[in-house]
PDB file of C-alpha atoms in Angstrom:
ATOM      1  CA  MET A 644       0.000   0.000   0.000  1.00 34.00           C
ATOM      2  CA  THR A 645       2.890   2.355   0.697  1.00 33.00           C
ATOM      3  CA  SER A 646       4.148   1.964  -2.877  1.00 32.00           C
ATOM      4  CA  ILE A 647       0.672   2.837  -4.197  1.00 33.00           C
ATOM      5  CA  MET A 648       0.610   5.978  -2.043  1.00 35.00           C
ATOM      6  CA  ALA A 649       4.118   6.904  -3.142  1.00 35.00           C
ATOM      7  CA  ALA A 650       3.132   6.398  -6.793  1.00 33.00           C
ATOM      8  CA  GLY A 651       0.123   8.629  -6.272  1.00 37.00           C
ATOM      9  CA  LEU A 652       2.298  11.318  -4.700  1.00 37.00           C
ATOM     10  CA  ALA A 653       4.743  11.167  -7.555  1.00 35.00           C
ATOM     11  CA  LEU A 654       1.873  11.774  -9.985  1.00 37.00           C
ATOM     12  CA  GLY A 655       0.552  14.713  -7.940  1.00 43.00           C
ATOM     13  CA  LEU A 656      -3.012  13.423  -7.605  1.00 44.00           C
ATOM     14  CA  SER A 657      -5.682  16.045  -7.194  1.00 48.00           C
ATOM     15  CA  ALA A 658      -9.353  16.089  -6.298  1.00 49.00           C
ATOM     16  CA  ILE A 659     -12.128  18.640  -6.712  1.00 54.00           C
ATOM     17  CA  VAL A 660     -14.656  19.390  -3.994  1.00 52.00           C
ATOM     18  CA  SER A 661     -17.588  21.800  -4.330  1.00 57.00           C
ATOM     19  CA  THR A 662     -18.256  24.194  -1.482  1.00 62.00           C
ATOM     20  CA  ALA A 663     -19.895  27.640  -1.163  1.00 74.00           C
ATOM     21  CA  THR A 664     -22.205  29.340  -3.654  1.00 83.00           C
ATOM     22  CA  VAL A 665     -22.437  33.066  -4.298  1.00 88.00           C
ATOM     23  CA  ASN A 666     -25.317  34.906  -5.987  1.00 92.00           C
ATOM     24  CA  HIS A 667     -25.537  38.381  -7.496  1.00 94.00           C
ATOM     25  CA  ALA A 668     -28.367  40.130  -9.363  1.00 96.00           C
ATOM     26  CA  THR A 669     -28.191  43.401 -11.277  1.00 95.00           C
ATOM     27  CA  ARG A 670     -29.781  45.312 -14.126  1.00 96.00           C
ATOM     28  CA  ILE A 671     -27.893  46.819 -17.031  1.00 94.00           C
ATOM     29  CA  ASP A 672     -29.072  49.289 -19.626  1.00 92.00           C
ATOM     30  CA  HIS A 673     -29.030  48.421 -23.302  1.00 91.00           C
ATOM     31  CA  GLN A 674     -30.472  50.198 -26.327  1.00 89.00           C
ATOM     32  CA  SER A 675     -33.055  47.386 -26.582  1.00 87.00           C
ATOM     33  CA  GLY A 676     -34.185  48.099 -23.002  1.00 90.00           C
ATOM     34  CA  PRO A 677     -33.249  47.097 -19.472  1.00 94.00           C
ATOM     35  CA  VAL A 678     -31.705  43.678 -18.942  1.00 95.00           C
ATOM     36  CA  ASP A 679     -32.101  41.750 -15.677  1.00 97.00           C
ATOM     37  CA  VAL A 680     -29.006  39.683 -14.984  1.00 97.00           C
ATOM     38  CA  ARG A 681     -28.432  36.931 -12.412  1.00 97.00           C
ATOM     39  CA  TYR A 682     -25.047  35.410 -11.640  1.00 97.00           C
ATOM     40  CA  ARG A 683     -24.584  32.220  -9.646  1.00 95.00           C
ATOM     41  CA  GLY A 684     -21.100  31.196  -8.625  1.00 92.00           C
ATOM     42  CA  ALA A 685     -20.195  27.795  -7.246  1.00 91.00           C
ATOM     43  CA  VAL A 686     -16.806  27.561  -5.605  1.00 91.00           C
ATOM     44  CA  GLN A 687     -14.799  24.447  -6.389  1.00 92.00           C
ATOM     45  CA  ILE A 688     -11.708  23.576  -4.417  1.00 93.00           C
ATOM     46  CA  SER A 689      -9.013  21.433  -5.972  1.00 93.00           C
ATOM     47  CA  HIS A 690      -6.437  19.682  -3.797  1.00 94.00           C
ATOM     48  CA  LYS A 691      -3.047  18.463  -4.938  1.00 96.00           C
ATOM     49  CA  GLN A 692      -1.029  16.131  -2.755  1.00 95.00           C
ATOM     50  CA  VAL A 693       2.692  16.952  -2.947  1.00 95.00           C
ATOM     51  CA  GLY A 694       5.859  15.699  -1.295  1.00 93.00           C
ATOM     52  CA  ALA A 695       6.512  12.340   0.267  1.00 89.00           C
ATOM     53  CA  VAL A 696       6.331  10.453   3.527  1.00 84.00           C
ATOM     54  CA  THR A 697       9.875   9.914   4.797  1.00 83.00           C
ATOM     55  CA  PRO A 698      11.356   7.302   7.118  1.00 84.00           C
ATOM     56  CA  GLY A 699      11.444   8.002  10.870  1.00 82.00           C
ATOM     57  CA  GLY A 700      13.898  10.652  11.978  1.00 84.00           C
ATOM     58  CA  ARG A 701      13.684  12.620   8.724  1.00 83.00           C
ATOM     59  CA  PRO A 702      11.385  15.601   8.181  1.00 81.00           C
ATOM     60  CA  SER A 703       8.363  14.839   6.014  1.00 82.00           C
ATOM     61  CA  THR A 704       7.821  16.848   2.853  1.00 89.00           C
ATOM     62  CA  LEU A 705       4.177  15.800   2.621  1.00 92.00           C
ATOM     63  CA  GLY A 706       1.842  18.689   1.892  1.00 95.00           C
ATOM     64  CA  CYS A 707      -1.456  19.705   0.364  1.00 96.00           C
ATOM     65  CA  GLN A 708      -1.683  22.544  -2.139  1.00 96.00           C
ATOM     66  CA  TRP A 709      -5.214  23.802  -2.721  1.00 96.00           C
ATOM     67  CA  LYS A 710      -6.910  26.333  -4.966  1.00 95.00           C
ATOM     68  CA  ALA A 711     -10.492  27.601  -5.107  1.00 93.00           C
ATOM     69  CA  ASP A 712     -12.049  28.598  -8.437  1.00 93.00           C
ATOM     70  CA  MET A 713     -15.486  30.126  -8.973  1.00 92.00           C
ATOM     71  CA  ILE A 714     -17.621  28.503 -11.671  1.00 93.00           C
ATOM     72  CA  VAL A 715     -20.066  31.214 -12.802  1.00 95.00           C
ATOM     73  CA  ALA A 716     -23.407  30.816 -14.583  1.00 96.00           C
ATOM     74  CA  ARG A 717     -25.012  33.960 -15.981  1.00 97.00           C
ATOM     75  CA  GLU A 718     -28.673  34.301 -16.977  1.00 97.00           C
ATOM     76  CA  ALA A 719     -29.752  37.550 -18.598  1.00 96.00           C
ATOM     77  CA  LYS A 720     -33.314  38.370 -19.614  1.00 96.00           C
ATOM     78  CA  ALA A 721     -33.709  41.268 -22.020  1.00 92.00           C
ATOM     79  CA  ALA A 722     -36.797  43.484 -22.206  1.00 88.00           C
ATOM     80  CA  SER A 723     -37.649  41.700 -25.495  1.00 86.00           C
ATOM     81  CA  GLY A 724     -37.864  38.389 -23.604  1.00 90.00           C
ATOM     82  CA  THR A 725     -34.585  37.113 -25.040  1.00 89.00           C
ATOM     83  CA  MET A 726     -32.664  34.953 -22.574  1.00 94.00           C
ATOM     84  CA  LEU A 727     -28.869  34.904 -22.822  1.00 95.00           C
ATOM     85  CA  THR A 728     -26.780  32.472 -20.782  1.00 96.00           C
ATOM     86  CA  ARG A 729     -23.056  32.080 -20.310  1.00 96.00           C
ATOM     87  CA  ASN A 730     -20.832  29.877 -18.155  1.00 96.00           C
ATOM     88  CA  PHE A 731     -17.248  30.752 -17.298  1.00 94.00           C
ATOM     89  CA  VAL A 732     -14.602  30.293 -14.618  1.00 94.00           C
ATOM     90  CA  ARG A 733     -12.889  32.820 -12.343  1.00 92.00           C
ATOM     91  CA  GLU A 734      -9.693  31.017 -11.371  1.00 93.00           C
ATOM     92  CA  GLY A 735      -7.795  31.407  -8.129  1.00 90.00           C
ATOM     93  CA  VAL A 736     -10.281  33.194  -5.867  1.00 89.00           C
ATOM     94  CA  ALA A 737      -8.372  31.650  -2.944  1.00 90.00           C
ATOM     95  CA  SER A 738      -5.405  29.311  -2.474  1.00 94.00           C
ATOM     96  CA  GLY A 739      -3.080  27.947   0.144  1.00 95.00           C
ATOM     97  CA  ASN A 740      -0.948  25.115   1.485  1.00 96.00           C
ATOM     98  CA  ARG A 741      -1.338  22.736   4.411  1.00 95.00           C
ATOM     99  CA  THR A 742       1.149  20.319   5.893  1.00 94.00           C
ATOM    100  CA  GLY A 743       0.235  16.632   5.674  1.00 93.00           C
ATOM    101  CA  TRP A 744      -2.392  14.625   3.784  1.00 93.00           C
ATOM    102  CA  CYS A 745      -5.013  16.523   1.784  1.00 95.00           C
ATOM    103  CA  SER A 746      -7.696  14.097   2.958  1.00 93.00           C
ATOM    104  CA  THR A 747      -7.278  15.323   6.530  1.00 94.00           C
ATOM    105  CA  HIS A 748      -7.726  18.959   5.496  1.00 94.00           C
ATOM    106  CA  HIS A 749     -10.743  18.910   3.132  1.00 92.00           C
ATOM    107  CA  ALA A 750     -13.215  20.124   5.771  1.00 91.00           C
ATOM    108  CA  SER A 751     -10.930  22.788   7.254  1.00 92.00           C
ATOM    109  CA  ILE A 752     -10.073  24.170   3.807  1.00 93.00           C
ATOM    110  CA  ALA A 753     -13.775  24.272   2.837  1.00 90.00           C
ATOM    111  CA  ASN A 754     -14.541  26.085   6.115  1.00 89.00           C
ATOM    112  CA  HIS A 755     -11.694  28.530   5.466  1.00 90.00           C
ATOM    113  CA  VAL A 756     -13.090  29.349   2.007  1.00 89.00           C
ATOM    114  CA  ALA A 757     -16.672  29.610   3.332  1.00 84.00           C
ATOM    115  CA  ARG A 758     -15.541  32.113   6.001  1.00 83.00           C
ATOM    116  CA  GLN A 759     -14.281  34.331   3.185  1.00 79.00           C
ATOM    117  CA  THR A 760     -17.822  35.022   1.955  1.00 71.00           C
ATOM    118  CA  SER A 761     -17.267  38.781   1.737  1.00 76.00           C
ATOM    119  CA  ASP A 762     -14.204  38.164  -0.453  1.00 82.00           C
ATOM    120  CA  LEU A 763     -16.262  35.792  -2.627  1.00 85.00           C
ATOM    121  CA  ASP A 764     -19.000  38.429  -2.920  1.00 87.00           C
ATOM    122  CA  ARG A 765     -16.389  40.952  -4.091  1.00 89.00           C
ATOM    123  CA  HIS A 766     -15.090  38.453  -6.655  1.00 88.00           C
ATOM    124  CA  MET A 767     -18.645  37.909  -7.935  1.00 92.00           C
ATOM    125  CA  ILE A 768     -19.295  41.654  -8.303  1.00 92.00           C
ATOM    126  CA  SER A 769     -16.006  42.015 -10.159  1.00 92.00           C
ATOM    127  CA  VAL A 770     -16.872  39.073 -12.442  1.00 92.00           C
ATOM    128  CA  ALA A 771     -20.280  40.626 -13.164  1.00 94.00           C
ATOM    129  CA  LYS A 772     -18.754  43.990 -14.093  1.00 94.00           C
ATOM    130  CA  GLU A 773     -16.256  42.281 -16.398  1.00 93.00           C
ATOM    131  CA  ASP A 774     -19.090  40.346 -18.054  1.00 95.00           C
ATOM    132  CA  HIS A 775     -21.245  43.412 -18.804  1.00 94.00           C
ATOM    133  CA  GLU A 776     -19.360  44.312 -21.998  1.00 93.00           C
ATOM    134  CA  VAL A 777     -19.551  40.692 -23.179  1.00 94.00           C
ATOM    135  CA  LEU A 778     -23.296  40.702 -22.476  1.00 95.00           C
ATOM    136  CA  ARG A 779     -23.827  44.017 -24.297  1.00 93.00           C
ATOM    137  CA  ALA A 780     -22.002  42.616 -27.338  1.00 93.00           C
ATOM    138  CA  GLU A 781     -24.204  39.502 -27.254  1.00 93.00           C
ATOM    139  CA  LEU A 782     -27.307  41.698 -27.031  1.00 92.00           C
ATOM    140  CA  ASP A 783     -26.081  43.802 -29.945  1.00 91.00           C
ATOM    141  CA  ARG A 784     -25.679  40.657 -32.080  1.00 91.00           C
ATOM    142  CA  VAL A 785     -29.119  39.324 -31.096  1.00 87.00           C
ATOM    143  CA  HIS A 786     -30.881  42.627 -31.721  1.00 81.00           C
ATOM    144  CA  GLY A 787     -28.909  43.441 -34.881  1.00 74.00           C
ATOM    145  CA  ALA A 788     -27.410  46.638 -33.538  1.00 55.00           C
ATOM    146  CA  VAL A 789     -24.758  48.406 -35.576  1.00 44.00           C
ATOM    147  CA  SER A 790     -22.103  50.253 -33.620  1.00 44.00           C
ATOM    148  CA  ALA A 791     -21.460  53.855 -34.510  1.00 41.00           C
ATOM    149  CA  GLY A 792     -18.123  54.638 -36.009  1.00 35.00           C
TER     150      GLY A 792
END
């Protein structure tokens, strides 16, 4: 069993665990009329086991590297009734390292990320603002708008 674990460590096995969700609603103006937009972000934490267990008397290099990404789903309903959806990822909303086996830290890492709700809310608002130009361009294509210039 030790050789299987060592082989897994050498490969840098990783796992993904879902945790917190974040929601944001807003309205943007478009020449076709107001657009109601809802964003839903699901945070996914990936864990990567690194290092190795060493024989007694030697310091262990075993560690867990983790990263949280936000998977975002956008639903926008235009005044015309047109529904536009988009899914995208905001990578690296949180990250860190823990000493030891990843399996012993899954819950504490998830709790750490969940306690950062205000940071996640800020990430979601930032994601929404970045998406507004993409959404306006999609609306322009759907409604056949021609840009001035």
